[in-house]
Coordinates of C-alpha atoms in Angstrom, one line a residue:
Chain A
X908 CA 32.8 22.4 -27.3
X909 CA 30.1 20.1 -28.0
X910 CA 31.7 19.0 -31.3
X911 CA 33.7 16.4 -29.3
X912 CA 31.8 13.1 -29.4
X913 CA 33.1 12.2 -26.0
X914 CA 31.9 15.3 -24.2
X915 CA 28.5 14.9 -25.9
X916 CA 28.2 11.4 -24.6
X917 CA 29.3 12.4 -21.1
X918 CA 26.8 15.2 -21.0
X919 CA 23.9 13.0 -22.5
X920 CA 24.9 10.1 -20.1
X921 CA 24.9 12.1 -16.9
X922 CA 21.6 13.7 -17.8
X923 CA 20.1 10.1 -18.4
X924 CA 21.6 8.9 -15.0
X925 CA 20.1 11.9 -13.0
X926 CA 16.6 11.0 -14.4
X927 CA 17.0 7.1 -14.2
X928 CA 18.0 7.2 -10.5
X929 CA 14.8 8.5 -9.0
X930 CA 12.7 6.5 -11.4
X931 CA 14.8 3.3 -10.8
X932 CA 14.1 3.7 -7.0
X933 CA 10.3 3.0 -7.8
X934 CA 11.2 0.2 -10.1
X935 CA 13.1 -1.4 -7.2
X936 CA 10.5 -0.6 -4.5
X937 CA 7.7 -1.9 -6.7
X938 CA 9.6 -4.9 -7.9
X939 CA 9.2 -3.7 -11.6
X940 CA 12.6 -4.8 -12.8
X941 CA 11.2 -7.3 -15.4
X942 CA 8.6 -4.6 -16.6
X943 CA 11.7 -2.2 -17.2
X944 CA 13.2 -5.2 -19.1
X945 CA 10.1 -5.6 -21.2
X946 CA 10.0 -1.9 -22.2
X947 CA 13.6 -1.8 -23.1
X948 CA 13.4 -5.0 -25.3
X949 CA 10.3 -3.4 -27.0
X950 CA 12.7 -0.4 -27.7
X951 CA 14.3 -2.3 -30.6
X952 CA 10.9 -2.7 -32.2
X953 CA 10.7 1.0 -31.9
X954 CA 14.0 1.3 -33.7
X955 CA 12.8 -0.8 -36.5
X956 CA 9.6 1.0 -37.0
X957 CA 11.6 4.3 -37.0
X958 CA 13.6 3.1 -40.0
X959 CA 10.5 1.6 -41.6
X960 CA 8.5 4.9 -41.3
X961 CA 11.5 7.3 -41.6
X962 CA 10.8 9.0 -38.2
X963 CA 12.9 9.9 -35.3
X964 CA 14.2 7.1 -33.4
X965 CA 13.6 8.5 -29.9
X966 CA 10.2 9.4 -30.6
X967 CA 9.4 6.1 -32.2
X968 CA 10.9 4.1 -29.2
X969 CA 8.9 6.3 -26.8
X970 CA 5.7 5.4 -28.6
X971 CA 6.4 1.7 -28.8
X972 CA 7.2 1.8 -25.1
X973 CA 4.0 3.5 -24.1
X974 CA 2.0 1.1 -26.3
X975 CA 3.6 -2.0 -24.7
X976 CA 2.9 -0.4 -21.2
X977 CA -0.8 0.0 -22.1
X978 CA -1.0 -3.4 -23.8
X979 CA 0.3 -4.9 -20.6
X980 CA -2.1 -3.0 -18.5
X981 CA -4.9 -4.2 -20.7
X982 CA -3.8 -7.9 -20.7
X983 CA -3.4 -7.9 -17.1
X984 CA -7.0 -7.0 -16.6
X985 CA -8.2 -9.7 -19.1
X986 CA -5.9 -12.5 -19.7
X987 CA -5.5 -15.6 -17.4
X988 CA -1.8 -15.5 -17.8
X989 CA 0.3 -14.3 -14.8
X990 CA 2.0 -10.9 -15.0
X991 CA 5.5 -12.5 -15.3
X992 CA 4.4 -14.7 -18.2
X993 CA 2.8 -11.6 -20.0
X994 CA 5.8 -9.7 -19.5
X995 CA 8.0 -12.4 -21.0
X996 CA 5.7 -12.7 -23.9
X997 CA 5.8 -9.0 -24.6
X998 CA 9.5 -8.6 -24.1
X999 CA 10.8 -11.3 -26.2
X1000 CA 8.2 -11.1 -29.1
X1001 CA 8.7 -7.4 -29.4
X1002 CA 12.6 -7.9 -29.5
X1003 CA 12.1 -10.7 -32.0
X1004 CA 9.8 -8.6 -34.1
X1005 CA 12.3 -5.8 -34.2
X1006 CA 15.3 -8.0 -35.1
X1007 CA 13.2 -9.7 -37.9
X1008 CA 12.0 -6.4 -39.1
X1009 CA 15.4 -4.9 -39.3
X1010 CA 16.7 -8.1 -41.2
X1011 CA 14.0 -7.5 -43.8
X1012 CA 15.1 -4.0 -44.5
X1013 CA 18.0 -4.9 -46.4
X1014 CA 18.5 -1.2 -47.7
X1015 CA 19.1 -0.2 -44.1
X1016 CA 22.6 -0.5 -42.9
X1017 CA 22.9 0.0 -39.2
X1018 CA 25.1 -1.1 -36.5
X1019 CA 22.9 -3.4 -34.5
X1020 CA 25.5 -3.7 -31.7
X1021 CA 25.2 0.1 -31.2
X1022 CA 21.5 -0.3 -30.3
X1023 CA 22.0 -3.3 -28.2
X1024 CA 24.9 -2.0 -26.2
X1025 CA 25.0 1.7 -26.6
X1026 CA 27.0 3.7 -29.0
X1027 CA 28.5 7.0 -27.7
X1028 CA 29.6 7.8 -31.2
X1029 CA 26.0 8.1 -32.2
X1030 CA 25.1 11.0 -29.6
X1031 CA 24.1 14.0 -31.4
X1032 CA 23.5 17.6 -30.1
X1033 CA 19.9 16.8 -30.8
X1034 CA 20.2 13.7 -28.5
X1035 CA 21.5 15.9 -25.7
X1036 CA 18.5 18.4 -26.1
X1037 CA 16.2 15.4 -26.0
X1038 CA 17.7 14.1 -22.9
X1039 CA 17.7 17.4 -20.9
X1040 CA 14.3 18.5 -22.2
X1041 CA 12.7 15.1 -21.7
X1042 CA 14.7 14.4 -18.6
X1043 CA 13.7 17.8 -17.0
X1044 CA 10.0 17.0 -17.9
X1045 CA 10.2 13.6 -16.4
X1046 CA 11.7 14.8 -13.1
X1047 CA 9.1 17.7 -12.9
X1048 CA 6.1 15.2 -13.5
X1049 CA 7.7 12.9 -11.0
X1050 CA 7.9 15.5 -8.3
X1051 CA 4.2 16.3 -9.0
X1052 CA 3.0 12.8 -8.6
X1053 CA 5.5 11.9 -5.8
X1054 CA 2.9 11.7 -3.0
X1055 CA 0.3 9.6 -4.6
X1056 CA 2.9 7.4 -6.4
X1057 CA 4.8 6.9 -3.3
X1058 CA 1.8 6.2 -1.1
X1059 CA 0.3 3.7 -3.7
X1060 CA 3.8 1.9 -3.7
X1061 CA 3.2 1.1 0.0
X1062 CA -0.6 0.5 -0.3
X1063 CA -2.8 1.2 -3.3
X1064 CA -5.9 0.9 -1.2
X1065 CA -4.6 3.2 1.5
X1066 CA -3.8 5.8 -1.0
X1067 CA -7.2 5.6 -2.6
X1068 CA -9.1 5.6 0.7
X1069 CA -7.3 8.8 1.9
X1070 CA -8.3 10.6 -1.4
X1071 CA -5.2 10.4 -3.6
X1072 CA -5.5 8.9 -7.2
X1073 CA -3.1 6.0 -7.2
X1074 CA -4.2 4.5 -10.6
X1075 CA -3.6 7.8 -12.4
X1076 CA -0.1 8.1 -10.8
X1077 CA 0.6 4.6 -11.8
X1078 CA -0.3 5.3 -15.3
X1079 CA 1.7 8.4 -15.5
X1080 CA 4.7 6.5 -14.0
X1081 CA 4.7 4.1 -16.9
X1082 CA 4.8 6.8 -19.3
X1083 CA 7.8 8.4 -17.5
X1084 CA 9.5 5.0 -17.7
X1085 CA 8.9 4.8 -21.4
X1086 CA 10.4 8.2 -21.8
X1087 CA 13.5 7.3 -19.8
X1088 CA 13.9 4.3 -21.9
X1089 CA 13.6 6.3 -25.1
X1090 CA 16.1 9.0 -24.1
X1091 CA 18.6 6.6 -22.6
X1092 CA 18.7 3.9 -25.3
X1093 CA 21.6 5.5 -27.3
X1094 CA 23.9 5.7 -24.4
X1095 CA 23.4 2.4 -22.6
X1096 CA 21.8 0.3 -25.2
X1097 CA 18.6 -1.6 -25.3
X1098 CA 19.8 -4.7 -23.3
X1099 CA 21.2 -2.7 -20.3
X1100 CA 18.7 0.1 -19.8
X1101 CA 17.2 -1.7 -16.8
X1102 CA 20.6 -1.8 -15.2
X1103 CA 20.8 2.0 -15.1
X1104 CA 17.5 1.9 -13.5
X1105 CA 18.0 -0.8 -10.8
X1106 CA 21.8 -0.8 -9.9
X1107 CA 22.1 2.9 -8.8
X1108 CA 18.9 2.5 -6.8
X1109 CA 20.1 -0.7 -5.1
X1110 CA 23.3 1.0 -4.3
X1111 CA 21.6 4.1 -2.8
X1112 CA 19.4 1.7 -0.6
X1113 CA 22.2 1.0 1.9
X1114 CA 23.3 4.8 2.0
X1115 CA 19.9 6.4 2.6
X1116 CA 17.6 6.9 5.6
X1117 CA 14.4 8.0 3.6
X1118 CA 12.8 7.6 0.2
X1119 CA 13.6 11.1 -1.1
X1120 CA 17.2 10.7 0.0
X1121 CA 17.5 7.5 -1.7
X1122 CA 16.2 9.1 -5.0
X1123 CA 18.8 11.8 -4.8
X1124 CA 21.6 9.4 -4.0
X1125 CA 20.6 7.0 -6.7
X1126 CA 20.8 9.9 -9.2
X1127 CA 24.3 10.9 -8.1
X1128 CA 25.6 7.2 -8.0
X1129 CA 24.3 6.8 -11.6
X1130 CA 26.2 9.9 -12.7
X1131 CA 29.4 8.6 -11.2
X1132 CA 28.8 5.3 -12.9
X1133 CA 28.3 7.0 -16.2
X1134 CA 31.4 9.3 -15.9
X1135 CA 33.5 6.3 -14.8
X1136 CA 32.3 4.0 -17.4
X1137 CA 32.6 6.2 -20.3
X1138 CA 36.3 7.1 -19.4
X1139 CA 36.9 3.4 -19.2
X1140 CA 35.2 2.8 -22.5
X1141 CA 37.5 5.5 -24.1
X1142 CA 40.6 4.1 -22.4
X1143 CA 40.1 0.5 -23.3
X1144 CA 37.8 0.8 -26.3
X1145 CA 34.9 -1.1 -24.8
X1146 CA 31.3 -0.6 -25.7
X1147 CA 29.8 2.3 -23.7
X1148 CA 26.8 0.6 -22.2
X1149 CA 28.5 -2.4 -20.7
X1150 CA 31.4 -0.2 -19.3
X1151 CA 28.9 2.1 -17.5
X1152 CA 26.9 -1.0 -16.1
X1153 CA 30.3 -2.3 -14.9
X1154 CA 31.1 0.9 -13.2
X1155 CA 27.8 0.8 -11.5
X1156 CA 28.3 -2.7 -10.3
X1157 CA 31.6 -1.7 -8.8
X1158 CA 29.8 1.1 -6.8
X1159 CA 27.2 -1.3 -5.8
X1160 CA 29.8 -3.7 -4.3
X1161 CA 31.4 -0.8 -2.6
X1162 CA 28.1 0.1 -0.9
X1163 CA 28.0 -3.4 0.6
X1164 CA 31.2 -2.6 2.6
X1165 CA 30.7 -1.9 6.2
X1166 CA 32.1 1.6 5.8
X1167 CA 29.3 2.5 3.6
X1168 CA 26.7 1.2 6.2
X1169 CA 27.8 4.1 8.5
X1170 CA 26.8 6.7 6.0
X1171 CA 23.1 6.8 7.0
X1172 CA 24.2 7.6 10.5
X1173 CA 26.2 10.6 9.3
X1174 CA 23.1 11.9 7.8
X1175 CA 21.4 11.8 11.2
X1176 CA 19.4 8.7 10.6
X1177 CA 19.7 5.6 12.7
X1178 CA 19.1 2.7 10.4
X1179 CA 18.3 0.3 13.2
X1180 CA 16.1 2.5 15.2
X1181 CA 16.8 3.5 18.7
X1182 CA 16.8 -0.1 19.9
X1183 CA 19.2 -2.2 17.9
X1184 CA 18.7 -6.0 18.1
X1185 CA 15.1 -5.8 18.6
X1186 CA 14.2 -6.1 14.9
X1187 CA 11.2 -8.1 14.3
Chain B
X1003 CA -32.9 -3.1 20.9
X1004 CA -31.9 -5.3 18.3
X1005 CA -34.0 -4.2 15.4
X1006 CA -32.4 -1.4 13.4
X1007 CA -32.2 1.5 15.6
X1008 CA -34.0 4.6 14.5
X1009 CA -30.8 6.8 14.8
X1010 CA -30.9 10.2 13.4
X1011 CA -29.2 10.1 9.7
X1012 CA -28.7 13.8 9.1
X1013 CA -25.0 13.8 10.3
X1014 CA -23.8 10.3 9.0
X1015 CA -20.4 10.5 7.8
X1016 CA -20.7 7.3 5.8
X1017 CA -23.7 5.2 5.1
X1018 CA -24.3 1.8 3.6
X1019 CA -27.9 1.0 2.4
X1020 CA -28.7 -2.6 1.7
X1021 CA -25.2 -2.8 0.2
X1022 CA -23.9 -6.1 -1.3
X1023 CA -20.8 -7.1 -3.0
X1024 CA -20.7 -9.8 -5.7
X1025 CA -17.3 -11.0 -6.8
X1026 CA -16.2 -14.2 -8.8
X1027 CA -19.7 -15.9 -8.7
X1028 CA -20.5 -15.5 -5.0
X1029 CA -21.7 -12.8 -2.6
X1030 CA -19.0 -11.7 -0.3
X1031 CA -21.4 -9.8 1.7
X1032 CA -25.1 -8.7 1.2
X1033 CA -27.7 -6.6 2.6
X1034 CA -25.6 -4.4 5.0
X1035 CA -27.2 -1.4 6.4
X1036 CA -24.9 0.7 8.7
X1037 CA -24.0 4.2 9.3
X1038 CA -21.2 5.9 11.2
X1039 CA -21.8 9.3 12.7
X1040 CA -19.4 11.8 14.1
X1041 CA -18.1 10.9 17.5
X1042 CA -19.4 7.4 17.4
X1043 CA -17.5 4.1 17.3
X1044 CA -19.1 1.5 15.2
X1045 CA -17.6 -2.0 15.4
X1046 CA -17.8 -4.7 12.7
X1047 CA -17.4 -8.2 14.2
X1048 CA -17.7 -11.6 12.6
X1049 CA -15.7 -14.7 11.8
X1050 CA -13.0 -15.0 9.2
X1051 CA -14.5 -14.6 5.7
X1052 CA -17.7 -12.8 7.0
X1053 CA -17.2 -9.8 4.9
X1054 CA -16.0 -7.4 7.5
X1055 CA -13.1 -6.1 5.3
X1056 CA -15.3 -6.0 2.3
X1057 CA -17.9 -4.0 4.1
X1058 CA -15.2 -1.6 5.2
X1059 CA -13.7 -1.2 1.7
X1060 CA -17.2 -0.6 0.3
X1061 CA -17.8 2.1 2.9
X1062 CA -14.5 3.7 1.9
X1063 CA -15.4 3.6 -1.7
X1064 CA -12.5 1.2 -2.6
X1065 CA -15.2 -1.4 -3.8
X1066 CA -18.1 -0.4 -5.6
X1067 CA -21.4 -2.1 -4.2
X1068 CA -23.0 -4.5 -6.6
X1069 CA -26.3 -3.7 -5.2
X1070 CA -27.5 -1.1 -2.7
X1071 CA -25.8 2.2 -2.0
X1072 CA -22.6 3.5 -0.4
X1073 CA -22.7 7.1 0.5
X1074 CA -20.0 9.3 2.0
X1075 CA -20.1 13.0 3.1
X1076 CA -18.6 15.2 0.4
X1077 CA -15.1 16.3 1.2
X1078 CA -14.7 13.6 4.0
X1079 CA -11.2 13.4 5.4
X1080 CA -10.4 9.7 5.9
X1081 CA -7.7 7.9 7.9
X1082 CA -7.3 4.3 7.0
X1083 CA -5.6 1.4 8.8
X1084 CA -5.6 -1.5 6.3
X1085 CA -5.5 -5.1 7.6
X1086 CA -2.3 -5.8 5.8
X1087 CA 0.6 -3.5 5.0
X1088 CA 4.0 -4.7 4.2
X1089 CA 7.0 -2.5 3.9
X1090 CA 9.5 -3.9 1.4
X1091 CA 13.2 -4.1 2.6
X1092 CA 14.3 -1.9 -0.3
X1093 CA 12.4 0.9 1.1
X1094 CA 14.2 3.1 3.7
X1095 CA 11.1 4.5 5.7
X1096 CA 11.2 6.0 9.1
X1097 CA 8.3 6.2 11.4
X1098 CA 8.3 10.0 11.0
X1099 CA 8.3 10.0 7.2
X1100 CA 5.5 7.2 7.3
X1101 CA 3.3 9.6 9.1
X1102 CA 3.4 11.9 6.2
X1103 CA 2.7 9.2 3.7
X1104 CA -0.7 10.6 2.1
X1105 CA -0.1 14.2 3.0
X1106 CA 2.2 16.5 4.7
X1107 CA 2.0 16.3 8.6
X1108 CA 3.6 19.2 10.7
X1109 CA 6.3 18.3 13.0
X1110 CA 4.1 19.3 16.0
X1111 CA 1.3 17.1 14.8
X1112 CA 3.9 14.2 14.4
X1113 CA 5.0 14.6 17.9
X1114 CA 1.4 14.6 19.3
X1115 CA 0.3 11.5 17.3
X1116 CA 3.5 9.6 18.4
X1117 CA 3.1 10.8 22.0
X1118 CA -0.6 9.7 22.0
X1119 CA 0.2 6.2 20.6
X1120 CA 3.2 5.7 23.0
X1121 CA 6.0 5.6 20.6
X1122 CA 7.8 9.0 20.5
X1123 CA 11.2 7.1 21.0
X1124 CA 10.6 5.4 17.6
X1125 CA 10.3 8.6 15.6
X1126 CA 13.6 7.9 13.6
X1127 CA 13.3 4.1 13.6
X1128 CA 12.7 2.2 10.4
X1129 CA 9.2 0.8 10.0
X1130 CA 10.4 -2.6 8.9
X1131 CA 12.4 -2.9 12.2
X1132 CA 9.3 -2.4 14.5
X1133 CA 7.7 -5.1 16.4
X1134 CA 4.2 -6.1 15.6
X1135 CA 2.6 -3.9 18.4
X1136 CA 4.9 -0.9 17.5
X1137 CA 4.0 -1.3 13.9
X1138 CA 0.2 -1.2 14.7
X1139 CA 0.8 1.9 16.8
X1140 CA 2.6 3.6 14.0
X1141 CA -0.2 2.9 11.6
X1142 CA -2.6 4.3 14.2
X1143 CA -0.5 7.4 14.7
X1144 CA -0.4 8.0 11.0
X1145 CA -4.1 7.7 10.6
X1146 CA -4.9 10.0 13.6
X1147 CA -2.2 12.4 12.8
X1148 CA -4.4 13.3 9.6
X1149 CA -7.2 14.6 11.8
X1150 CA -9.6 12.6 9.9
X1151 CA -13.4 13.0 9.9
X1152 CA -13.7 9.3 9.7
X1153 CA -11.2 6.7 10.8
X1154 CA -11.5 3.2 9.5
X1155 CA -9.4 0.6 11.4
X1156 CA -9.1 -2.9 9.9
X1157 CA -8.1 -5.1 12.8
X1158 CA -5.9 -2.6 14.5
X1159 CA -4.8 -4.6 17.4
X1160 CA -3.6 -7.7 15.5
X1161 CA -0.1 -9.0 16.8
X1162 CA -0.6 -7.1 20.0
X1163 CA -0.5 -8.9 23.3
X1164 CA -3.7 -8.6 25.6
X1165 CA -2.6 -5.7 27.8
X1166 CA -1.4 -3.8 24.6
X1167 CA -4.8 -4.6 23.2
X1168 CA -6.6 -3.0 26.1
X1169 CA -4.4 0.1 25.9
X1170 CA -4.9 0.3 22.1
X1171 CA -8.7 0.2 22.5
X1172 CA -8.5 2.8 25.1
X1173 CA -6.3 4.7 22.8
X1174 CA -9.0 4.5 19.9
X1175 CA -11.5 5.9 22.4
X1176 CA -9.3 8.6 23.2
X1177 CA -8.7 9.6 19.6
X1178 CA -12.4 9.8 19.2
X1179 CA -12.8 12.1 22.0
X1180 CA -9.8 14.2 21.1
X1181 CA -10.7 14.7 17.4
X1182 CA -14.3 14.0 17.4
X1183 CA -14.2 11.7 14.5
X1184 CA -16.4 8.8 13.6
X1185 CA -14.8 5.4 13.8
X1186 CA -15.5 2.3 11.9
X1187 CA -13.6 -0.6 13.6
X1188 CA -13.1 -4.1 12.5
X1189 CA -12.3 -6.9 14.8
X1190 CA -12.7 -10.5 15.2
X1191 CA -11.5 -10.6 18.8
X1192 CA -14.5 -10.2 21.0
X1193 CA -12.9 -9.4 24.4
X1194 CA -12.0 -5.8 24.7
X1195 CA -13.8 -4.5 21.7
X1196 CA -17.3 -4.9 23.0
X1197 CA -16.6 -2.5 25.9
X1198 CA -15.0 0.2 23.9
X1199 CA -17.8 0.7 21.3
X1200 CA -21.1 2.3 20.8
X1201 CA -22.6 0.2 18.2
X1202 CA -21.9 -3.2 17.2
X1203 CA -22.7 -5.0 13.8
X1204 CA -22.3 -8.6 13.8
X1205 CA -21.5 -9.9 10.2
X1206 CA -21.5 -13.3 8.7
X1207 CA -22.0 -12.7 5.0
X1208 CA -25.1 -10.6 6.0
X1209 CA -25.9 -8.4 9.2
X1210 CA -26.8 -11.2 11.8
X1211 CA -27.8 -8.5 14.3
X1212 CA -26.8 -5.0 15.2
X1213 CA -27.3 -2.7 18.1
X1214 CA -25.7 -1.7 21.5
X1215 CA -22.9 -4.0 22.5
X1216 CA -24.8 -5.5 25.3
X1217 CA -27.8 -6.3 23.3
X1218 CA -25.9 -7.8 20.6
X1219 CA -23.7 -9.9 22.9
X1220 CA -26.8 -11.3 24.5
X1221 CA -28.6 -12.2 21.2
X1222 CA -28.9 -15.9 20.1
X1223 CA -27.5 -14.8 16.6
X1224 CA -24.3 -13.7 18.1
X1225 CA -23.9 -16.7 20.4
X1226 CA -24.5 -19.1 17.4
X1227 CA -21.7 -17.3 15.6
X1228 CA -19.2 -17.2 18.4
X1229 CA -20.2 -20.0 20.8
X1230 CA -18.5 -20.2 24.1
X1231 CA -16.1 -17.3 23.5
X1232 CA -19.1 -15.0 23.3
X1233 CA -20.2 -15.9 26.8
X1234 CA -16.8 -15.6 28.1
X1235 CA -16.7 -12.0 26.8
X1236 CA -19.8 -11.2 28.8
X1237 CA -18.6 -12.7 32.0
X1238 CA -15.4 -10.8 31.9
X1239 CA -16.5 -7.5 30.7
X1240 CA -20.3 -7.2 31.6
X1241 CA -20.3 -7.8 35.4
X1242 CA -23.7 -6.4 35.8
X1243 CA -25.1 -9.1 33.7
X1244 CA -26.8 -11.7 35.7
X1245 CA -25.9 -14.9 33.8
X1246 CA -24.5 -16.3 30.7
X1247 CA -25.0 -19.5 28.8
X1248 CA -21.9 -21.8 28.2
X1249 CA -21.5 -23.8 25.1
X1250 CA -22.3 -27.1 26.8
X1251 CA -25.7 -25.6 27.8
X1252 CA -24.8 -24.9 31.5
X1253 CA -25.4 -21.5 32.9
X1254 CA -22.8 -19.4 34.6
X1255 CA -24.2 -16.9 37.0
X1256 CA -22.7 -13.5 37.7
X1257 CA -21.2 -14.8 41.0
X1258 CA -19.1 -17.3 39.1
X1259 CA -21.3 -20.3 40.1
X1260 CA -22.4 -22.7 37.3
X1261 CA -25.7 -24.6 37.3
X1262 CA -27.2 -26.9 34.7
X1263 CA -30.5 -25.2 34.5
X1264 CA -31.6 -21.6 34.0
X1265 CA -34.6 -20.8 35.9
X1266 CA -36.6 -17.7 34.8
X1267 CA -36.9 -16.8 38.6
X1268 CA -33.2 -17.0 39.2
X1269 CA -32.2 -13.5 40.2
X1270 CA -32.8 -10.7 37.7
X1271 CA -33.2 -12.5 34.5
X1272 CA -33.3 -9.5 32.4
X1273 CA -31.8 -10.5 29.0
X1274 CA -33.8 -11.2 26.0
X1275 CA -33.4 -14.3 23.7
X1276 CA -33.4 -13.5 20.1
X1277 CA -33.9 -15.6 17.0
X1278 CA -31.9 -15.4 13.9
X1279 CA -33.4 -13.8 11.1
X1280 CA -32.1 -14.6 7.8
X1281 CA -34.9 -13.2 5.7
X1282 CA -35.5 -9.7 4.5
X1283 CA -32.0 -9.0 3.7
X1284 CA -30.9 -10.1 7.1
X1285 CA -30.7 -6.5 8.1
X1286 CA -31.4 -7.0 11.7
X1287 CA -32.1 -9.8 14.1
X1288 CA -35.8 -9.7 15.1
X1289 CA -36.8 -10.3 18.7
X1290 CA -38.1 -13.9 18.7
X1291 CA -39.1 -13.7 22.3
X1292 CA -38.9 -17.6 22.6
X1293 CA -37.0 -19.5 25.1
X1294 CA -33.5 -20.5 24.1
X1295 CA -32.6 -23.9 23.0

């Protein structure tokens, strides 16, 4: 059954979406969209290194993403540049390094478009294994660090004062993000991974009355976008990554409709509180 | 009175010993000695930038002191209401969920805390839709629901109107009585806080003076720091006080009459005048005994 390339892509894509949704909520809450971009751009450097050193691409991308996260943490402590300038520096220099390195390796014939925008033909059985094993591990760890990570999202000092360990949770979160980028690169492509993190989470925002609920809804929205996008990609012969992101965008726009705003109330949550109109 | 009180130290929940914090080329605060015991409300007052929050964060262990020591009881359960807390629009967070932010709170405890802070009707409201006063109550509810040993409240009544302020300080006292915790309270408003506290530490980069509220309020160091408002505080909340000194040098007596001079034989002239001691780490204002200027 898994010999069908489309089915493999579908299974792997849904797996990616289920993991990217909850993690994407934290990316949105913490305003880390640009950080996600940086990690995914650095993924191309990981691809180049994988070819250069003859190692597994997923592992190589994961290693480079972790290194870029750590480099960012280190630079933030030391350098006088602002965070967004540092992110831009890391994102584009690692992307450029990756492209230049690939160009030098004239013996390597790869489909660059496949890495930039995703290539469902390239999803192997091993990739499915990587997505589900890696993804399950990411979700398990996320559940374990949920309380300190969420408390630190609201206030790092509050979390630390009350005996949680926010810095450790933040570091683990960065590693989880690097993992998600490594396992989702083949499906959505380097340039669009951040969209898989952000758009389903943004869509879930209007539909949910609590953080945990938002994480679950973001995972489901992402899965629907993957299924819809992949079928569209097959139908119209479009690259898989952009097709999935367009499908996610359609879902986001649908969530802005007034009908969608009623959903939290169906779940027993009153979005405006008990006294509408008295918002501060 | 105003010298560092010889209070027992055995049951201190948290203690700072000549603690100072040096950041970016300057001392944010220096020479702080203070201790909070179980069942006691200690209030830090001082103008903006006087190091109140820094002192509280040092006591909490969020900032390591550059000199001196900060010690906490092992296994101390802390409830913290920070000065600033913003909830991003992207975060769907009800009051109920907020109460369980740093640890699970049972439904009964949630009810109790919301009841005590007067916001049971807001249980399912979103945090970002609360008014300033409701938000502060929610912060307080969250901190008390944890049943902490030590409660650290950084300006807990900001954005609350005057009557709400009185109610909140009453509430803080009731929380102390209920769960028997020690409370470190930060405030820059002088009015109500003085009446609702056991021990006052007056900060301005160092400890200007500390002691019982009435003793601190009548000290020269305190008056130099706060000027006319300091006297207004006494006039309103310490009716047994015989007279207070206005900023322009006149004297207001307890009956409300104002005279231009303060004669030692006018009524019960019982308060002491204290000098301002900047030496020796500034740990305490020493009684100078002299006449006020």
